[in-house]
Amino acid sequence: MRKMTSKRYWIPILICLAIVAGTAYFYLFASLAKDGKTYYIYIDADDNIDSINARLDTMTTSSGMAAFSMLARHNGYERNIIPGRYAVKPGMGALRLLRNLKNGAQTPLHLTIPSVRTTDKLAAVLGSKLQIDSLELMKELSDPATCARYGLDTLTIACLFIPNTYDVYWTISARELLDRMQKESRAFWKGDRQSKAKAMGMTEVQVMTLASIVDEETANDAEKPMVAQMYLNRLREDMPLQADPTVKFALKQFDLKRIYNVHLSVNSPFNTYRNKGLPPGPIRIPSVSGIDAVLNHAHHDYLYMCAKEDFSGTHNFAKTYEEHLLNAKRYSEALNKRGIK
C-alpha cells in the first residue's frame, strides 16, 4: 500500500521536473538565431542594454530573445557591456551568447586590404569595415612620426599594406592595425621575396613602387613580368620611365583615357616624364601578383610599350623608338576611331 502511495507522488514530481528541465533547456540552450542563419551583432561603446536588445530582436526567435533578456537582467550584463563583433550562430543558446558578450569573446572578421590608389581611399575602406574612424586612421597614415615608426614616410606608408585577407577583431585600434600590418609585411617578405629583391639591388619599397606602376599598366597577370622587365631595362639605361599612370597619379585624375602633352608638364616628383628613376613611393597599393611580377620579371631587351590597338588590355613591345612610334600610331588611330578623347 505504501509503495503504491509512493509511486502516486513520485510520478507527478518526475513529470514536473521533466517539464521544468525541458522548459529550461528550451529557453536557455535552444538555438537563438532566426531561420538557421548566422547573424552578427556589432556593439560599440555607446550601446546600452536597450539598443543591444533591439538589435538582437531582429536576429533571434521570440522565445530565445525572452530567455536572453531574462538572463541579461539577472546577471547584470548592462553593467559589463564590452564592445565588439559577436556571432549569433545556429545552435547557439541564450546562455552561451550571454557568456560570449560578457567575456568579450568576439568573432574575428575577414579583412581584405584593398589595392587602392590613395591612402585616404584606404582609410575610408578600412573605416567602413572596422570600428576605427577613417579620419583617425588617415591622421595616423599622414603623420610623419607614425610613418617613421615603421621605417617609412608619408609617401611610402602604403608599402606597409600587403593586399591579402587577415582575421582581425572589429574593435582593433588604428595603431594595433598598423602594428599587425607590419607583422604581416615582414612575414610576406621573409625568405625568397627578400632574397630576390636583394639580388636585384632593390629595396622592398622600390619593388612595391615599381609593382604599383606595373599594376596600373596592365590587369593581365601573365603580361606583368614583361612590363616589369621593360621598366627595369629603362632604369638600367638611365632612361625616364615615362609611365602614364604616374602622370594620372600626379594630377589625381585617375579617369583620364588619354595622356596629352599638356598633362606631361605637371610639376610633381611622381611625374616620371620629368623625373628619372622611380617615383618617391607607390601610386597604389600593389597587388601580390604585381609584386611577384617584379621579383620574377621576364628577360628581354624591350624599352618601349604601347597598348594594343585591339583594346585587349595587353601591349605591343618595341626595342627601338621608331618601332614604338608605329605601335603608338596604330593605337592612336584606334582611339580616334572610337571617339575616345
Coordinates of C-alpha atoms in Angstrom, one line a residue, residues 51-317:
S51 CA 20.0 49.1 -28.0
I52 CA 21.5 45.7 -27.8
N53 CA 18.2 44.0 -27.2
A54 CA 16.6 46.0 -30.1
R55 CA 19.3 44.7 -32.4
L56 CA 19.1 41.1 -31.2
D57 CA 15.4 41.2 -31.6
T58 CA 15.8 41.3 -35.4
M59 CA 18.1 38.2 -35.3
T60 CA 16.5 35.9 -32.7
T61 CA 13.4 33.9 -32.1
S62 CA 10.9 35.4 -29.7
S63 CA 11.5 32.6 -27.1
G64 CA 15.3 33.0 -27.4
M65 CA 15.0 36.7 -27.0
A66 CA 12.9 36.3 -23.9
A67 CA 15.5 34.0 -22.4
F68 CA 18.3 36.3 -23.2
S69 CA 16.6 39.3 -21.7
M70 CA 15.9 37.4 -18.5
L71 CA 19.5 36.1 -18.2
A72 CA 21.0 39.5 -19.0
R73 CA 18.8 41.2 -16.4
H74 CA 19.7 38.7 -13.6
N75 CA 23.4 38.7 -14.5
G76 CA 23.9 42.4 -14.5
Y77 CA 25.0 42.5 -18.1
E78 CA 24.1 46.1 -18.5
R79 CA 27.0 46.9 -16.2
N80 CA 29.5 44.9 -18.1
I81 CA 29.0 45.7 -21.8
I82 CA 32.1 45.0 -23.9
P83 CA 32.3 46.4 -27.4
G84 CA 32.9 44.0 -30.3
R85 CA 31.5 41.9 -33.1
Y86 CA 29.8 38.8 -31.9
A87 CA 28.3 35.9 -33.8
V88 CA 24.8 34.6 -33.2
K89 CA 25.1 31.2 -34.8
P90 CA 22.6 28.4 -35.4
G91 CA 22.6 26.1 -32.4
M92 CA 23.8 28.8 -30.0
G93 CA 21.5 29.3 -27.0
A94 CA 20.8 32.4 -24.9
L95 CA 23.2 31.3 -22.1
R96 CA 26.2 30.8 -24.4
L97 CA 25.5 34.1 -26.2
L98 CA 25.4 36.0 -22.9
R99 CA 28.7 34.4 -21.8
N100 CA 30.4 35.5 -25.1
L101 CA 29.1 39.0 -24.7
K102 CA 30.1 39.3 -21.0
N103 CA 33.6 37.8 -21.7
G104 CA 34.2 39.8 -24.8
A105 CA 34.6 36.7 -26.9
Q106 CA 34.4 38.4 -30.3
T107 CA 34.2 36.7 -33.6
P108 CA 37.1 37.9 -35.9
L109 CA 36.2 39.3 -39.3
H110 CA 38.0 38.6 -42.6
L111 CA 39.6 41.9 -43.5
T112 CA 40.8 42.2 -47.1
I113 CA 43.3 45.0 -47.7
P114 CA 42.2 46.7 -50.9
S115 CA 44.6 47.6 -53.8
V116 CA 43.5 51.2 -53.9
R117 CA 45.4 54.3 -55.2
T118 CA 45.5 56.6 -52.3
T119 CA 45.8 56.4 -48.5
D120 CA 42.6 58.4 -48.0
K121 CA 40.7 55.8 -50.0
L122 CA 42.4 53.1 -48.0
A123 CA 41.3 54.8 -44.7
A124 CA 37.8 55.1 -46.0
V125 CA 37.5 51.5 -47.0
L126 CA 39.0 50.2 -43.7
G127 CA 36.9 52.6 -41.7
S128 CA 33.8 51.2 -43.3
K129 CA 34.7 47.6 -42.2
L130 CA 36.2 48.3 -38.7
Q131 CA 35.2 50.3 -35.7
I132 CA 38.2 52.6 -36.5
D133 CA 37.2 56.1 -37.6
S134 CA 38.5 56.7 -41.1
L135 CA 39.7 60.2 -40.1
E136 CA 41.6 58.8 -37.2
L137 CA 43.3 56.2 -39.4
M138 CA 44.1 58.9 -42.1
K139 CA 45.6 61.1 -39.4
E140 CA 48.0 58.2 -38.5
L141 CA 48.9 57.5 -42.1
S142 CA 49.7 61.1 -42.8
D143 CA 51.7 61.6 -39.6
P144 CA 55.5 61.6 -40.3
A145 CA 56.2 60.3 -36.7
T146 CA 53.8 57.4 -37.1
C147 CA 55.3 56.5 -40.6
A148 CA 58.8 56.7 -39.2
R149 CA 57.9 54.2 -36.5
Y150 CA 57.5 51.7 -39.3
G151 CA 60.6 52.8 -41.2
L152 CA 58.6 54.6 -43.9
D153 CA 57.4 58.2 -44.7
T154 CA 54.1 59.7 -45.8
L155 CA 54.8 58.8 -49.4
T156 CA 55.7 55.2 -48.8
I157 CA 53.4 54.3 -45.9
A158 CA 51.2 52.4 -48.4
C159 CA 54.1 49.8 -48.6
L160 CA 53.1 48.7 -45.1
F161 CA 50.0 47.1 -46.5
I162 CA 50.0 43.7 -48.4
P163 CA 46.6 43.2 -50.1
N164 CA 45.8 39.8 -48.6
T165 CA 42.9 38.8 -46.3
Y166 CA 43.5 38.8 -42.5
D167 CA 41.4 37.8 -39.5
V168 CA 41.2 40.8 -37.1
Y169 CA 38.8 42.0 -34.4
W170 CA 36.3 44.7 -35.4
T171 CA 37.5 46.8 -32.4
I172 CA 41.1 46.8 -33.4
S173 CA 42.6 50.3 -33.0
A174 CA 44.4 52.3 -35.7
R175 CA 47.8 51.7 -34.0
E176 CA 47.1 48.0 -33.5
L177 CA 46.1 47.6 -37.1
L178 CA 49.4 49.3 -38.3
D179 CA 51.4 47.0 -36.0
R180 CA 49.6 44.0 -37.4
M181 CA 50.2 45.1 -41.0
Q182 CA 54.0 45.5 -40.1
K183 CA 54.0 41.9 -38.8
E184 CA 52.2 40.6 -41.9
S185 CA 54.5 42.5 -44.2
R186 CA 57.6 41.1 -42.5
A187 CA 56.2 37.6 -42.9
F188 CA 55.3 38.3 -46.6
W189 CA 58.8 39.4 -47.4
K190 CA 60.8 36.9 -45.3
G191 CA 62.6 34.3 -47.4
D192 CA 62.5 34.1 -51.2
R193 CA 61.0 37.5 -51.9
Q194 CA 63.5 39.3 -49.7
S195 CA 66.4 37.4 -51.3
K196 CA 65.1 38.2 -54.8
A197 CA 64.8 41.9 -54.1
K198 CA 68.4 42.0 -52.7
A199 CA 69.6 40.1 -55.8
M200 CA 68.0 42.8 -58.0
G201 CA 69.6 45.6 -55.9
M202 CA 66.2 46.9 -54.9
T203 CA 64.6 47.6 -51.5
E204 CA 61.2 46.3 -50.7
V205 CA 59.8 49.8 -51.1
Q206 CA 61.3 50.1 -54.5
V207 CA 59.9 46.7 -55.6
M208 CA 56.4 47.8 -54.4
T209 CA 56.7 51.1 -56.1
L210 CA 57.6 49.5 -59.4
A211 CA 54.9 46.9 -58.9
S212 CA 52.3 49.6 -58.4
I213 CA 53.2 51.0 -61.9
V214 CA 53.0 47.6 -63.4
D215 CA 49.6 47.0 -61.9
E216 CA 48.3 50.3 -63.3
E217 CA 49.7 49.5 -66.7
T218 CA 48.0 46.1 -67.1
A219 CA 45.5 43.9 -65.4
N220 CA 46.8 40.9 -67.3
D221 CA 48.8 38.9 -64.7
A222 CA 50.6 36.9 -67.5
E223 CA 51.9 40.2 -69.0
K224 CA 53.1 41.8 -65.8
P225 CA 56.6 40.2 -65.8
M226 CA 57.1 41.6 -69.3
V227 CA 56.0 45.1 -68.3
A228 CA 58.2 44.9 -65.2
Q229 CA 61.3 44.0 -67.2
M230 CA 60.7 46.8 -69.7
Y231 CA 60.8 49.3 -66.8
L232 CA 63.8 47.6 -65.3
N233 CA 65.5 48.0 -68.7
R234 CA 64.8 51.7 -68.7
L235 CA 66.2 52.1 -65.2
R236 CA 69.3 50.2 -66.2
E237 CA 69.7 52.5 -69.3
D238 CA 69.1 55.6 -67.1
M239 CA 66.0 56.5 -69.2
P240 CA 63.0 58.1 -67.7
L241 CA 60.2 55.6 -67.1
Q242 CA 57.7 57.8 -68.8
A243 CA 54.8 55.8 -67.3
D244 CA 51.4 57.4 -68.0
P245 CA 49.9 56.1 -64.7
T246 CA 52.3 58.2 -62.7
V247 CA 51.1 61.3 -64.5
K248 CA 47.5 60.4 -63.6
F249 CA 48.6 60.0 -60.0
A250 CA 50.4 63.3 -60.0
L251 CA 47.3 65.0 -61.4
K252 CA 44.9 62.9 -59.2
Q253 CA 42.9 62.4 -62.4
F254 CA 42.5 58.7 -62.5
D255 CA 39.8 58.6 -65.1
L256 CA 41.9 60.1 -67.9
K257 CA 41.6 58.0 -71.0
R258 CA 44.4 59.7 -72.9
I259 CA 47.5 61.5 -71.9
Y260 CA 48.4 64.6 -73.9
N261 CA 51.5 66.8 -73.8
V262 CA 49.8 69.3 -71.6
H263 CA 49.5 66.6 -68.9
L264 CA 53.2 65.7 -69.1
S265 CA 54.3 69.1 -67.7
V266 CA 52.7 68.6 -64.3
N267 CA 55.3 69.6 -61.6
S268 CA 55.3 66.6 -59.3
P269 CA 58.0 64.1 -58.1
F270 CA 55.6 61.4 -59.3
N271 CA 55.8 62.6 -62.9
T272 CA 58.2 60.1 -64.5
Y273 CA 58.3 62.1 -67.7
R274 CA 60.0 64.9 -65.9
N275 CA 62.0 62.9 -63.4
K276 CA 64.3 59.9 -63.9
G277 CA 64.1 56.8 -61.7
L278 CA 61.3 55.5 -59.6
P279 CA 58.8 57.9 -58.1
P280 CA 59.2 58.6 -54.4
G281 CA 56.5 56.0 -53.5
P282 CA 53.9 53.7 -54.9
I283 CA 51.0 55.0 -56.9
R284 CA 48.7 52.4 -55.5
I285 CA 48.8 49.5 -53.0
P286 CA 50.3 47.0 -55.4
S287 CA 48.8 43.5 -55.8
V288 CA 50.7 40.4 -54.8
S289 CA 50.8 39.4 -58.5
G290 CA 52.3 42.8 -59.3
I291 CA 55.0 42.4 -56.6
D292 CA 55.8 38.9 -57.7
A293 CA 55.9 40.0 -61.4
V294 CA 58.7 42.4 -60.5
L295 CA 60.6 39.8 -58.4
N296 CA 60.1 37.2 -61.2
H297 CA 60.5 39.6 -64.1
A298 CA 60.8 38.3 -67.7
H299 CA 64.1 38.6 -69.6
H300 CA 64.0 40.7 -72.8
D301 CA 65.5 43.9 -74.3
Y302 CA 62.4 45.9 -75.0
L303 CA 62.5 49.5 -74.0
Y304 CA 59.1 50.7 -75.1
M305 CA 55.5 49.5 -74.9
C306 CA 52.1 50.8 -76.1
A307 CA 48.6 49.5 -75.6
K308 CA 47.4 47.2 -78.4
E309 CA 45.0 48.7 -80.8
D310 CA 42.6 45.8 -80.3
F311 CA 41.9 47.1 -76.7
S312 CA 42.7 43.7 -75.3
G313 CA 44.4 45.3 -72.3
T314 CA 47.8 44.0 -73.4
H315 CA 50.7 45.7 -75.1
N316 CA 52.9 45.8 -78.1
F317 CA 56.6 46.0 -77.1

